[in-house]
mmCIF file of C-alpha atoms and ligand atoms in Angstrom:
data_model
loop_
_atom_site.group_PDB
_atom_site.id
_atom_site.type_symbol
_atom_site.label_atom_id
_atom_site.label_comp_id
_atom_site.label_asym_id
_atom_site.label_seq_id
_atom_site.Cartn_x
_atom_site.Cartn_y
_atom_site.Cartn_z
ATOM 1 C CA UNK A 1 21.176 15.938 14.628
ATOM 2 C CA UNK A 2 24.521 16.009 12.422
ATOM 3 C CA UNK A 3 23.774 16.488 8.913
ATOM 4 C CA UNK A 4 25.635 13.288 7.322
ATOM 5 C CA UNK A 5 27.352 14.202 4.585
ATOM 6 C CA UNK A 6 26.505 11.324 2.123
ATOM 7 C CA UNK A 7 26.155 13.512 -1.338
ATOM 8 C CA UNK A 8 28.149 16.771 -1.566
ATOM 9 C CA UNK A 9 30.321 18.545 -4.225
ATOM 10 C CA UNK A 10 34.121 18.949 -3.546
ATOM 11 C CA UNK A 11 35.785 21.870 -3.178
ATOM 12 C CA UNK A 12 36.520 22.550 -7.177
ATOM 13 C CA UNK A 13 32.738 21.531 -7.851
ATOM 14 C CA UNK A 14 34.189 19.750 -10.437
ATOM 15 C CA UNK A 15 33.143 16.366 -9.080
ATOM 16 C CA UNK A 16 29.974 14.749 -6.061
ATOM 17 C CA UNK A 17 31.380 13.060 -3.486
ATOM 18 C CA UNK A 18 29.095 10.556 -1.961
ATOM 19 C CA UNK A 19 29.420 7.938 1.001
ATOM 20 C CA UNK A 20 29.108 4.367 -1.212
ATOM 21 C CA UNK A 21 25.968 3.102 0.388
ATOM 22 C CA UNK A 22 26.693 -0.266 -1.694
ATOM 23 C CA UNK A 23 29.590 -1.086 0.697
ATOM 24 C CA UNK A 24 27.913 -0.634 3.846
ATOM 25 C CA UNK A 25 28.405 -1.134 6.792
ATOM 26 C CA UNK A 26 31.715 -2.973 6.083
ATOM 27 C CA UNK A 27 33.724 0.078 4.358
ATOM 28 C CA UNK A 28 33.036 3.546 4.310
ATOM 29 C CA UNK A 29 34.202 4.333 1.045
ATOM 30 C CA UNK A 30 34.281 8.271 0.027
ATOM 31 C CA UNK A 31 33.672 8.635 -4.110
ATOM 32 C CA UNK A 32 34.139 11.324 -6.220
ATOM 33 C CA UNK A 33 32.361 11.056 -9.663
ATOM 34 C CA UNK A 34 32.651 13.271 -12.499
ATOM 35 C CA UNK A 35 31.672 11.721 -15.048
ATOM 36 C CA UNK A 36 28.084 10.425 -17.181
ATOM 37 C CA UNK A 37 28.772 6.960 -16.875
ATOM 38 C CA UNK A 38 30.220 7.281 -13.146
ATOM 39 C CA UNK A 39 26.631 8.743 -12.129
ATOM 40 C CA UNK A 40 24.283 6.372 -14.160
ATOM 41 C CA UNK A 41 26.549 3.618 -12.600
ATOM 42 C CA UNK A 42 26.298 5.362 -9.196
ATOM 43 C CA UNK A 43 22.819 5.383 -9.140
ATOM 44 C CA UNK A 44 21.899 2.006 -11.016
ATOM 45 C CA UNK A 45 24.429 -0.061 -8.765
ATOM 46 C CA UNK A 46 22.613 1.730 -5.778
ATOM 47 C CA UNK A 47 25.972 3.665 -4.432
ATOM 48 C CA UNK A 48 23.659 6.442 -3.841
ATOM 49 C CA UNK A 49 20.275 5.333 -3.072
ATOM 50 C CA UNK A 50 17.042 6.239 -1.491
ATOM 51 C CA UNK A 51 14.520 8.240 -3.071
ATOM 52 C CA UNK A 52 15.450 11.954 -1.929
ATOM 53 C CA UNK A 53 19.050 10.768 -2.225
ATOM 54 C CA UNK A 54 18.413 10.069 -5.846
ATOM 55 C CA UNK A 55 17.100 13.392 -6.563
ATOM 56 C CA UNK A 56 19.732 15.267 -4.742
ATOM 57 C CA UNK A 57 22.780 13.348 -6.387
ATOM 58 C CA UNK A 58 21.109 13.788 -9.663
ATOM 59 C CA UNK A 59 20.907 17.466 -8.983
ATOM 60 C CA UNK A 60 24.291 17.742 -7.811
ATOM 61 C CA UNK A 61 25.693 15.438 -10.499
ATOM 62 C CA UNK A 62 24.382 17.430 -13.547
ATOM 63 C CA UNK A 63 25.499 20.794 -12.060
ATOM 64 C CA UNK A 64 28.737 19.032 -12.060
ATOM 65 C CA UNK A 65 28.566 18.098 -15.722
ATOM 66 C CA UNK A 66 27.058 21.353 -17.164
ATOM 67 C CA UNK A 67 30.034 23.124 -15.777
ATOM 68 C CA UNK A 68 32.408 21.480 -19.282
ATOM 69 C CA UNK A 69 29.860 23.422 -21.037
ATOM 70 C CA UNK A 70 29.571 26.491 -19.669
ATOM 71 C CA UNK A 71 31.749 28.282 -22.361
ATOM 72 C CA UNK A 72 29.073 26.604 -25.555
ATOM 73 C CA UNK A 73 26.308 28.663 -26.833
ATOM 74 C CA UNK A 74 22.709 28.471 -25.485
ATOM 75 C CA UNK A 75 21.837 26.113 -27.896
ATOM 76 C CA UNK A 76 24.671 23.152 -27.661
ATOM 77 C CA UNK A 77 24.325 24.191 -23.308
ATOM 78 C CA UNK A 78 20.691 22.743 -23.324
ATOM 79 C CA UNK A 79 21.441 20.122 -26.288
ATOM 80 C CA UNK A 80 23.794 18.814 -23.641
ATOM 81 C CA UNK A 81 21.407 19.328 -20.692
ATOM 82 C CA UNK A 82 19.082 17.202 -22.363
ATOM 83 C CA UNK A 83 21.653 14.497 -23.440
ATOM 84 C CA UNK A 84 22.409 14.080 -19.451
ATOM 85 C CA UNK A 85 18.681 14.489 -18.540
ATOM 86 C CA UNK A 86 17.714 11.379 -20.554
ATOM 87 C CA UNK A 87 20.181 9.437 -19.470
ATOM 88 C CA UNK A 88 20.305 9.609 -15.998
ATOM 89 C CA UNK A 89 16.539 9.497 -15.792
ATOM 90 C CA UNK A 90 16.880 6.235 -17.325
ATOM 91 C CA UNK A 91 18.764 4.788 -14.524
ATOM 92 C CA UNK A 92 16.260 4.074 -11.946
ATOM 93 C CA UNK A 93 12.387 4.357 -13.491
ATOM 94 C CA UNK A 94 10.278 4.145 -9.830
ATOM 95 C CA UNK A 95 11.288 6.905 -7.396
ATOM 96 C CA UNK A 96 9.979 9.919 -8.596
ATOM 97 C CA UNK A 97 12.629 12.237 -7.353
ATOM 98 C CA UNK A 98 14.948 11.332 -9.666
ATOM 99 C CA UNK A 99 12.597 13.074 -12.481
ATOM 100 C CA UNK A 100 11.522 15.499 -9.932
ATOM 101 C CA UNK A 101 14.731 17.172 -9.862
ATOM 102 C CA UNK A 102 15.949 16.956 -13.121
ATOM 103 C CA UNK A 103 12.789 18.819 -13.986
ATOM 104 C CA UNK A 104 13.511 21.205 -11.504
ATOM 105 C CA UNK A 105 17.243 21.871 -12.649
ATOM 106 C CA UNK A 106 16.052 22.125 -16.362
ATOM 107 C CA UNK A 107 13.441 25.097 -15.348
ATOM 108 C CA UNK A 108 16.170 27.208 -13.726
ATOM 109 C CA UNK A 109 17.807 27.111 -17.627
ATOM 110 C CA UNK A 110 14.125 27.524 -18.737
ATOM 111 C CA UNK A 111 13.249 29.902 -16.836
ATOM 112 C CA UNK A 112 16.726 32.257 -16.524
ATOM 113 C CA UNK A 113 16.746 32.582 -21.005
ATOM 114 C CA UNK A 114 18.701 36.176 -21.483
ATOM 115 C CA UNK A 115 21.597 34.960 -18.980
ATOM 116 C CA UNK A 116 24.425 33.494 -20.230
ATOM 117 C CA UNK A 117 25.542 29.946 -20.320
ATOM 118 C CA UNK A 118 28.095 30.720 -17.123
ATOM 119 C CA UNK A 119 25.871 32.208 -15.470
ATOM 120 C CA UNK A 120 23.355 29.167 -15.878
ATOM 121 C CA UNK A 121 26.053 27.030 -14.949
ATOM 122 C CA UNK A 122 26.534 29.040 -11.690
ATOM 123 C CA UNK A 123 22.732 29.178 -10.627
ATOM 124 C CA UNK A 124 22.434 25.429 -11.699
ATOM 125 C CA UNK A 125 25.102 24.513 -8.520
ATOM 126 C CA UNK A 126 22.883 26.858 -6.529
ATOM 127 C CA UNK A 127 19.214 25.344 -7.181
ATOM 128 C CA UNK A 128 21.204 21.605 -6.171
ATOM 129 C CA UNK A 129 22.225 23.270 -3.196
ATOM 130 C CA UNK A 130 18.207 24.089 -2.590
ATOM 131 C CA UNK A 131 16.809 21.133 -3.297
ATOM 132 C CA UNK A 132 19.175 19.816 -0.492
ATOM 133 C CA UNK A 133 18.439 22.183 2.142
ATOM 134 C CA UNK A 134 15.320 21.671 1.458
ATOM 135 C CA UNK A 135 14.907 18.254 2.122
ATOM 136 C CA UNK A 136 16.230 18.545 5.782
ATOM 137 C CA UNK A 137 13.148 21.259 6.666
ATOM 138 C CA UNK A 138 11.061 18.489 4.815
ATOM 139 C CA UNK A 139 12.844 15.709 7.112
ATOM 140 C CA UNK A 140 12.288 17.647 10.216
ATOM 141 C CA UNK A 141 8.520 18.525 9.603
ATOM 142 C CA UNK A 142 7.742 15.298 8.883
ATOM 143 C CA UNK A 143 9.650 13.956 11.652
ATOM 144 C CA UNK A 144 8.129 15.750 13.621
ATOM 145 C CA UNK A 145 4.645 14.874 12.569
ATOM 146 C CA UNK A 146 5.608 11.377 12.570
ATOM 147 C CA UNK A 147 6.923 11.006 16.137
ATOM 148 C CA UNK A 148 3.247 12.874 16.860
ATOM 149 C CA UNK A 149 1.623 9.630 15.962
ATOM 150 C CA UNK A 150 3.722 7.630 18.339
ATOM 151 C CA UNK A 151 4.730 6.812 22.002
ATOM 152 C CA UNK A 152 7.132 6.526 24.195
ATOM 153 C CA UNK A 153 8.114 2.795 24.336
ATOM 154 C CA UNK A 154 6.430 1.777 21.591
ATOM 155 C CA UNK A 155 7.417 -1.179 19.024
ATOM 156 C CA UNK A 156 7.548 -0.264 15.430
ATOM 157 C CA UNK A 157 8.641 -2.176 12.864
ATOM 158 C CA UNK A 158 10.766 -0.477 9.450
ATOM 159 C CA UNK A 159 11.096 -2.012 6.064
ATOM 160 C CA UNK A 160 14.432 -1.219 3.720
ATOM 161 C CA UNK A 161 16.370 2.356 4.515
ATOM 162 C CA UNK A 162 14.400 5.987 4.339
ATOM 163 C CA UNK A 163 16.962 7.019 7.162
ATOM 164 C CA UNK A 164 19.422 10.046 6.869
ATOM 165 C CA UNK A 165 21.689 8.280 4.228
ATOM 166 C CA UNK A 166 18.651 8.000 1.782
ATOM 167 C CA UNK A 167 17.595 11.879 2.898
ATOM 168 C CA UNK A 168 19.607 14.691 3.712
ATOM 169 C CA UNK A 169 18.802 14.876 7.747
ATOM 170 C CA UNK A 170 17.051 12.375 9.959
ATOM 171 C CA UNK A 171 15.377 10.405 7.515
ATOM 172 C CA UNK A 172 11.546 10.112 6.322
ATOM 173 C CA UNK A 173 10.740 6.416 8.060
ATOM 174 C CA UNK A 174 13.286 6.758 10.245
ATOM 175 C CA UNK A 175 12.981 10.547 10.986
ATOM 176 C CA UNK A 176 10.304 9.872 14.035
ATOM 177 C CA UNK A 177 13.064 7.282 15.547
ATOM 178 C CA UNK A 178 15.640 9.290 15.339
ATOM 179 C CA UNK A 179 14.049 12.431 16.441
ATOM 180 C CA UNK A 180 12.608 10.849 19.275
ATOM 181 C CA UNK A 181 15.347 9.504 20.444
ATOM 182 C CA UNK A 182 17.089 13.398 20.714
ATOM 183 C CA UNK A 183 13.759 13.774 22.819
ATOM 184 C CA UNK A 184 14.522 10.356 24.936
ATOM 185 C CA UNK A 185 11.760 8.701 23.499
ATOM 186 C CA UNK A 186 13.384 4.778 23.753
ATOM 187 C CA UNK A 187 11.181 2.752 21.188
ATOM 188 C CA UNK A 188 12.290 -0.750 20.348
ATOM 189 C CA UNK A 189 12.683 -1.179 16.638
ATOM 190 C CA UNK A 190 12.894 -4.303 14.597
ATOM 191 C CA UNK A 191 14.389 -3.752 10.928
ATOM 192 C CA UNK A 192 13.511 -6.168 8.281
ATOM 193 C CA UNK A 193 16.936 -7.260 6.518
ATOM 194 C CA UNK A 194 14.796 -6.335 3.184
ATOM 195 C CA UNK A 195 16.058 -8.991 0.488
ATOM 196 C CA UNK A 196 17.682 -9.088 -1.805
ATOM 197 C CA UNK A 197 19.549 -6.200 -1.562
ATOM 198 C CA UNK A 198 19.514 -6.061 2.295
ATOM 199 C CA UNK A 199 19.148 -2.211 3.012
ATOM 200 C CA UNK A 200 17.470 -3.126 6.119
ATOM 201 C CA UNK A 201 20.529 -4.912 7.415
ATOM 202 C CA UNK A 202 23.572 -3.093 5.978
ATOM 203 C CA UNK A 203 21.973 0.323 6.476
ATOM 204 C CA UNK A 204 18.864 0.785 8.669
ATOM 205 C CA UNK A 205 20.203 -1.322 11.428
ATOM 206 C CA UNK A 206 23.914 0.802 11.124
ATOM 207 C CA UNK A 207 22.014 3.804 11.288
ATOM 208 C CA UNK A 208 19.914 3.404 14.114
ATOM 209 C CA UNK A 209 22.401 1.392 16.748
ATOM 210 C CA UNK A 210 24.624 3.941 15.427
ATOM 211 C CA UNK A 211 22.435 6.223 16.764
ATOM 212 C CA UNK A 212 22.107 4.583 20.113
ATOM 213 C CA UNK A 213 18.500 3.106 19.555
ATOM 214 C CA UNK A 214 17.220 -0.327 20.139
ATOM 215 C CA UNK A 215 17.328 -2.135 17.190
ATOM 216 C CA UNK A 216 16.287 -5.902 16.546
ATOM 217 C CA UNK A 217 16.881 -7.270 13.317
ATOM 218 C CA UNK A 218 14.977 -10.018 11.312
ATOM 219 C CA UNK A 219 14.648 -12.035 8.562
ATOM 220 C CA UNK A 220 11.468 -10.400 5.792
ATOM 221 C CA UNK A 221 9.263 -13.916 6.476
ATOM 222 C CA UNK A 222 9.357 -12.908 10.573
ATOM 223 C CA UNK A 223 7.774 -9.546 10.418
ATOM 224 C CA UNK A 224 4.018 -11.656 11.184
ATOM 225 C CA UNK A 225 5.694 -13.509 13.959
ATOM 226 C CA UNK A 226 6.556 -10.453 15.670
ATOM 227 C CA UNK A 227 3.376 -8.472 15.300
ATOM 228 C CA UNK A 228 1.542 -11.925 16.530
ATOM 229 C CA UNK A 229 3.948 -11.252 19.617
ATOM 230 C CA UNK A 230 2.813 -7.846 20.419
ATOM 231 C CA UNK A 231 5.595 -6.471 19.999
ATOM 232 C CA UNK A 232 4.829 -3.767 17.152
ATOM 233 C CA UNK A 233 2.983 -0.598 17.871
ATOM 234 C CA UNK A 234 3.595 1.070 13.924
ATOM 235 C CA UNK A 235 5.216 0.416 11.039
ATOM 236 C CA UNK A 236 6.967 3.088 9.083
ATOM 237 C CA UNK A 237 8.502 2.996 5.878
ATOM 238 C CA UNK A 238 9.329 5.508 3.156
ATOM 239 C CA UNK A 239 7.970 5.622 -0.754
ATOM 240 C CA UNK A 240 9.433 6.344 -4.013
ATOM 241 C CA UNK A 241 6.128 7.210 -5.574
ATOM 242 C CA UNK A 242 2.711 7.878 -4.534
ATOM 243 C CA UNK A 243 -0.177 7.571 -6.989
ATOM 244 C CA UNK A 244 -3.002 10.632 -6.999
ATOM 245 C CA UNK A 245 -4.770 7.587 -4.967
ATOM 246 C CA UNK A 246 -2.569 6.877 -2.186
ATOM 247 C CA UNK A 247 -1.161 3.475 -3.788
ATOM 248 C CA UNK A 248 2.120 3.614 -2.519
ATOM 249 C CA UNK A 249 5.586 2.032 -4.549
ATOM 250 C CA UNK A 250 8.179 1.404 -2.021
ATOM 251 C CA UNK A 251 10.642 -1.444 -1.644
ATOM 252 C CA UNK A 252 9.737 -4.862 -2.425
ATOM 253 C CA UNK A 253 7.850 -6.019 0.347
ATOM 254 C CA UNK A 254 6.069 -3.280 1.974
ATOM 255 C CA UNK A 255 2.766 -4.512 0.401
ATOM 256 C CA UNK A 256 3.325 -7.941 2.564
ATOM 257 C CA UNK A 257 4.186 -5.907 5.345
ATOM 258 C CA UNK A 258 1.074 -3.967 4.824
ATOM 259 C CA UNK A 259 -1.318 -6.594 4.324
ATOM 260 C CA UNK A 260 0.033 -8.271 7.567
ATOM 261 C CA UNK A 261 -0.183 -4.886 9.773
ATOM 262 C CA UNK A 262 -4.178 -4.751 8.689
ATOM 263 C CA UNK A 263 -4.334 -8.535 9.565
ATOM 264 C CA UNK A 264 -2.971 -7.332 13.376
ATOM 265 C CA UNK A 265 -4.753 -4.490 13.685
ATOM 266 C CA UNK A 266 -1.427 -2.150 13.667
ATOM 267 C CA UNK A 267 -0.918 0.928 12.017
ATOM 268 C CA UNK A 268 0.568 1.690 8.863
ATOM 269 C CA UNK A 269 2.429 4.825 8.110
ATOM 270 C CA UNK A 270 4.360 5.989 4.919
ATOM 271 C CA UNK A 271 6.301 8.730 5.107
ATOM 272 C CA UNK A 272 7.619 10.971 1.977
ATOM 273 C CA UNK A 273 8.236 14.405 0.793
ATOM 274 C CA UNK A 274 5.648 15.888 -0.670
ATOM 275 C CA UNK A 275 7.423 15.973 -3.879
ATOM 276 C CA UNK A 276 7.084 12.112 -3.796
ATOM 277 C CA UNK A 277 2.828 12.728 -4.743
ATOM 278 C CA UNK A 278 2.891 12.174 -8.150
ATOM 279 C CA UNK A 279 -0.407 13.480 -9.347
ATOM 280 C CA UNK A 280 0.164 12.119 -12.749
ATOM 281 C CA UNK A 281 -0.473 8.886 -11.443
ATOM 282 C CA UNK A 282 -4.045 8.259 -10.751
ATOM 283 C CA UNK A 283 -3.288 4.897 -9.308
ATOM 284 C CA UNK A 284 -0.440 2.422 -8.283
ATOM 285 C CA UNK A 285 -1.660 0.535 -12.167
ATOM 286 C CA UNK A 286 0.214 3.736 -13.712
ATOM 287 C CA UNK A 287 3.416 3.277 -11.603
ATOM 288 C CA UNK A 288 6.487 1.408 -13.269
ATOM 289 C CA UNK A 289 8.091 -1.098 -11.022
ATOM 290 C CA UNK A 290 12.114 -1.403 -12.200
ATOM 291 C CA UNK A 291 12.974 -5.072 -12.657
ATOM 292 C CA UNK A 292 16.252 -5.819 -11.963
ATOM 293 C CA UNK A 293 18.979 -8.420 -12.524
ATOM 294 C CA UNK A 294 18.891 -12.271 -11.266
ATOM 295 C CA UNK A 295 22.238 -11.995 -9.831
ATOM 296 C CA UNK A 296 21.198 -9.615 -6.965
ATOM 297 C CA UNK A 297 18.495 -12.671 -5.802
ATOM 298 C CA UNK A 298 21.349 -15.589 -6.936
ATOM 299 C CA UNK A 299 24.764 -14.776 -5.613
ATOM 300 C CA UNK A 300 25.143 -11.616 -4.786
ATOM 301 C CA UNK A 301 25.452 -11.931 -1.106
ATOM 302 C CA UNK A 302 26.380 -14.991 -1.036
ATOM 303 C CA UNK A 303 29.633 -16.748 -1.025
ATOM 304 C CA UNK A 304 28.535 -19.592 -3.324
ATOM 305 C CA UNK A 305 25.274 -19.338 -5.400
ATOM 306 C CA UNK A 306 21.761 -20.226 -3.440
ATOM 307 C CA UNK A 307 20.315 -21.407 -6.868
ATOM 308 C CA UNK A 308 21.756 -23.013 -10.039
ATOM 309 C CA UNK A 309 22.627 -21.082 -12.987
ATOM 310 C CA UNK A 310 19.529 -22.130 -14.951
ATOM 311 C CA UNK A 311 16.898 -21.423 -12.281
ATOM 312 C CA UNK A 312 14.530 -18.398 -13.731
ATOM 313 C CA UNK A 313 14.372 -15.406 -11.177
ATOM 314 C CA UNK A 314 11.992 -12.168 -11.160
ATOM 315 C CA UNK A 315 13.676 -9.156 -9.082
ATOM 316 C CA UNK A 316 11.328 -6.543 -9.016
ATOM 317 C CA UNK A 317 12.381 -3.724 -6.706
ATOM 318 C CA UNK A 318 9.346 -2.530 -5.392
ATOM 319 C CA UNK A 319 5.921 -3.237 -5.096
ATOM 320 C CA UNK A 320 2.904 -1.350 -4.589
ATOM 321 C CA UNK A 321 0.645 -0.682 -1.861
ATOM 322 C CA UNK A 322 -2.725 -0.372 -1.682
ATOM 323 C CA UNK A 323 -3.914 3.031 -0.067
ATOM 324 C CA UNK A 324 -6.532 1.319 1.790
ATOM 325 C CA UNK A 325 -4.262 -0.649 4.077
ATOM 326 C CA UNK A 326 -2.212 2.901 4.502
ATOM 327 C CA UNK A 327 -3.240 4.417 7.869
ATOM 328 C CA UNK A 328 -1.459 7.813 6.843
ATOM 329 C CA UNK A 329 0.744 9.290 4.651
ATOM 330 C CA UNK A 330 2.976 12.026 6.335
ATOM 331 C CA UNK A 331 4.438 14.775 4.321
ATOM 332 C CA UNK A 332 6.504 17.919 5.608
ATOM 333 C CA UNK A 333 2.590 19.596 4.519
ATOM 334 C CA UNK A 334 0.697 17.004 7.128
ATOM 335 C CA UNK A 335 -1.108 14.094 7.745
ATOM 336 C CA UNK A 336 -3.204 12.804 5.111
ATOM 337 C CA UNK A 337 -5.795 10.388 5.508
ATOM 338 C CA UNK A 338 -7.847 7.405 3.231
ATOM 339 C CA UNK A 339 -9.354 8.265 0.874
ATOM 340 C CA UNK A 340 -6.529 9.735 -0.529
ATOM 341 C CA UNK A 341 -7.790 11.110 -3.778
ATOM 342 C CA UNK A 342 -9.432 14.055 -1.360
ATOM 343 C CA UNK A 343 -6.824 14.425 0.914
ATOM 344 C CA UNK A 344 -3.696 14.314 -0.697
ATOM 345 C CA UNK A 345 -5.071 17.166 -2.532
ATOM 346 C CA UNK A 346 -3.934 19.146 0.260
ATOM 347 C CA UNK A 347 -0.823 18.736 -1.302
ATOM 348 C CA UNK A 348 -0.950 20.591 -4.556
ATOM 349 C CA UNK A 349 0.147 24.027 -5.489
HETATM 350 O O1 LIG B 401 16.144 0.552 -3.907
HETATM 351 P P1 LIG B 401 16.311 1.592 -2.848
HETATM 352 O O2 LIG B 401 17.251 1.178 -1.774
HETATM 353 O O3 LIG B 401 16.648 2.955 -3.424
HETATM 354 O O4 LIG B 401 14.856 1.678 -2.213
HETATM 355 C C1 LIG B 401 14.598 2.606 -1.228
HETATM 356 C C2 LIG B 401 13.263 2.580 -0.630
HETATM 357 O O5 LIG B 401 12.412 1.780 -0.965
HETATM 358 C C3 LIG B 401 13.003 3.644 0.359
HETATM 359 O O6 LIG B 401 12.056 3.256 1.284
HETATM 360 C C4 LIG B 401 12.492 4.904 -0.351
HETATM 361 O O7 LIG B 401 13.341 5.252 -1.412
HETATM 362 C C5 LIG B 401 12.355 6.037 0.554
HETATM 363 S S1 LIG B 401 13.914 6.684 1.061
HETATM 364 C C6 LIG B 401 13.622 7.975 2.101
#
């Protein structure tokens, strides 16, 4: 598969380019941030989205900053690191990655004391440059072990976008589709739409017709109807963070979806980087769910607004599944199994 580029640097590395997810699939818009606030907008407004996405942009985007400073001493280089650290962490509290990385781009300065601060600045562009490489081994392993789990033919059913926009290569819920489809695999996929921000719709159903596969799209409340139908074999979808448990946080909605795949007797498969495990988590209770703004529920996709002005809304973003209604979590490690506390464990180190 073609690597899409949707987070890069340009050719200075002065700036990240990334394809503006938010416009999708009506425009594809090419930006190229520089700045603090351009990021933390980038990634609050959900321009660049998707867990892995996250991390990578977030990478990329403070390599990009640290550059200005790459003339200070040690000492105003990692005030500054810091500065950027907090506040881009602050943009989007659930998916793990974002944290992930920005831990992992403060240990290269951590870790590399005696050089100097150009030098950091230099090596800083190179461990973003990791971090995206590797996530597109990690999307083909677990693709890979994904499509393993599956048939030819089968139904499967997919729940807001872990495709190659959110990744770096095929995609963690998607990854198995689109792999299989390189292999002529021909499943028949429906995509929920995924309210209220539609990923489904605008980006999981682009991607995969895109991609030549059969793709059905509903509405979030028809999911049971088409498992009642037969027509779903598996459900995949991606997480942001997984609890030391197995409780899962992805988009709102995938608990529903989850609780309804038990009720058929289908499958239920999450799909993540390892990197997604967060072991400081024993259980989904210790995961923060990001609440976000009325307007997205209201009138944002609409051309006049679906509610008055004074109706109360709660937007949470994601929800949390239980790890007993998980069939498996695939990582790019393997396939781990309930309970989880045992063998996620497999994980570690
Ligand atoms: O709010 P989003 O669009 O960033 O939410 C994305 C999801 O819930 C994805 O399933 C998850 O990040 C995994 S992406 C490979």
């Amino acid at each position: 598969m073609k690597k899409i580029q949707n987070v890069n640097f340009d050719k200075t590395k002065e700036s990240v380019v990334i394809l503006d997810q938010s416009l999708l699939p009506n425009k594809t818009v090419y930006l190229s941030l520089s700045s603090l606030p351009e990021m933390f907008d980038a990634i609050y407004t959900l321009k660049v989205r998707g867990a892995p996405a996250i991390g990578i942009f977030t990478a990329f985007g403070i390599a990009v900053l640290m550059k200005k400073h790459k003339n200070e001493d040690i000492d105003s280089f990692k005030d500054n690191f810091r500065k950027y650290k907090e506040k881009l962490f602050s943009a989007r509290p659930t998916a793990v990655n974002l944290g992930w990385a920005l831990s992992r781009m403060e240990s290269v300065i951590e870790k590399n004391g005696t050089l100097s601060t150009s030098e950091l600045s230099e090596l800083l562009f190179d461990e973003a440059k990791a971090i995206q490489d590797e996530d597109i081994r990690m999307c083909e392993s677990i693709s890979a072990l994904g499509l393993s789990l599956l048939k030819d033919g089968d139904g499967i059913i997919t729940h807001c976008n872990a495709g190659p926009l959110a990744t770096s290569l095929y995609g963690t819920g998607l990854g198995p589709i689109l792999l299989g489809k390189e292999k002529g695999y021909e499943f028949k996929v429906f995509c929920d739409e995924t309210r209220p921000l539609f990923q489904g719709a605008r980006i999981t159903a682009y991607e995969l017709t895109n991609a030549g596969v059969d793709c059905t799209l509903i509405c979030d409340n028809m999911a049971s109807f088409v498992m009642k139908e037969g027509k779903i074999n598996a459900c995949l979808v991606g997480c942001d963070r997984v609890a030391a448990n197995g409780d899962t946080a992805n988009k709102i909605g995938t608990s529903g979806l989850a609780i309804l795949a038990a009720h058929y007797g289908i499958p239920f498969y999450v799909l993540g980087p390892s990197s997604t495990v967060d072991f400081s988590c024993k259980s989904g209770d210790d995961i923060v769910v990001e609440l976000r703004k009325e307007e997205e529920i209201k009138t944002k996709f609409f051309c006049s607004p679906i509610a008055k002005d004074d109706v109360k809304c709660l937007n949470p973003s994601f929800d949390v599944t239980d790890s007993r209604l998980i069939t498996a979590i695939i990582t790019e490690k393997g396939i781990c199994r309930y309970p989880y506390t045992e063998s996620l464990k497999i994980l570690k180190g």
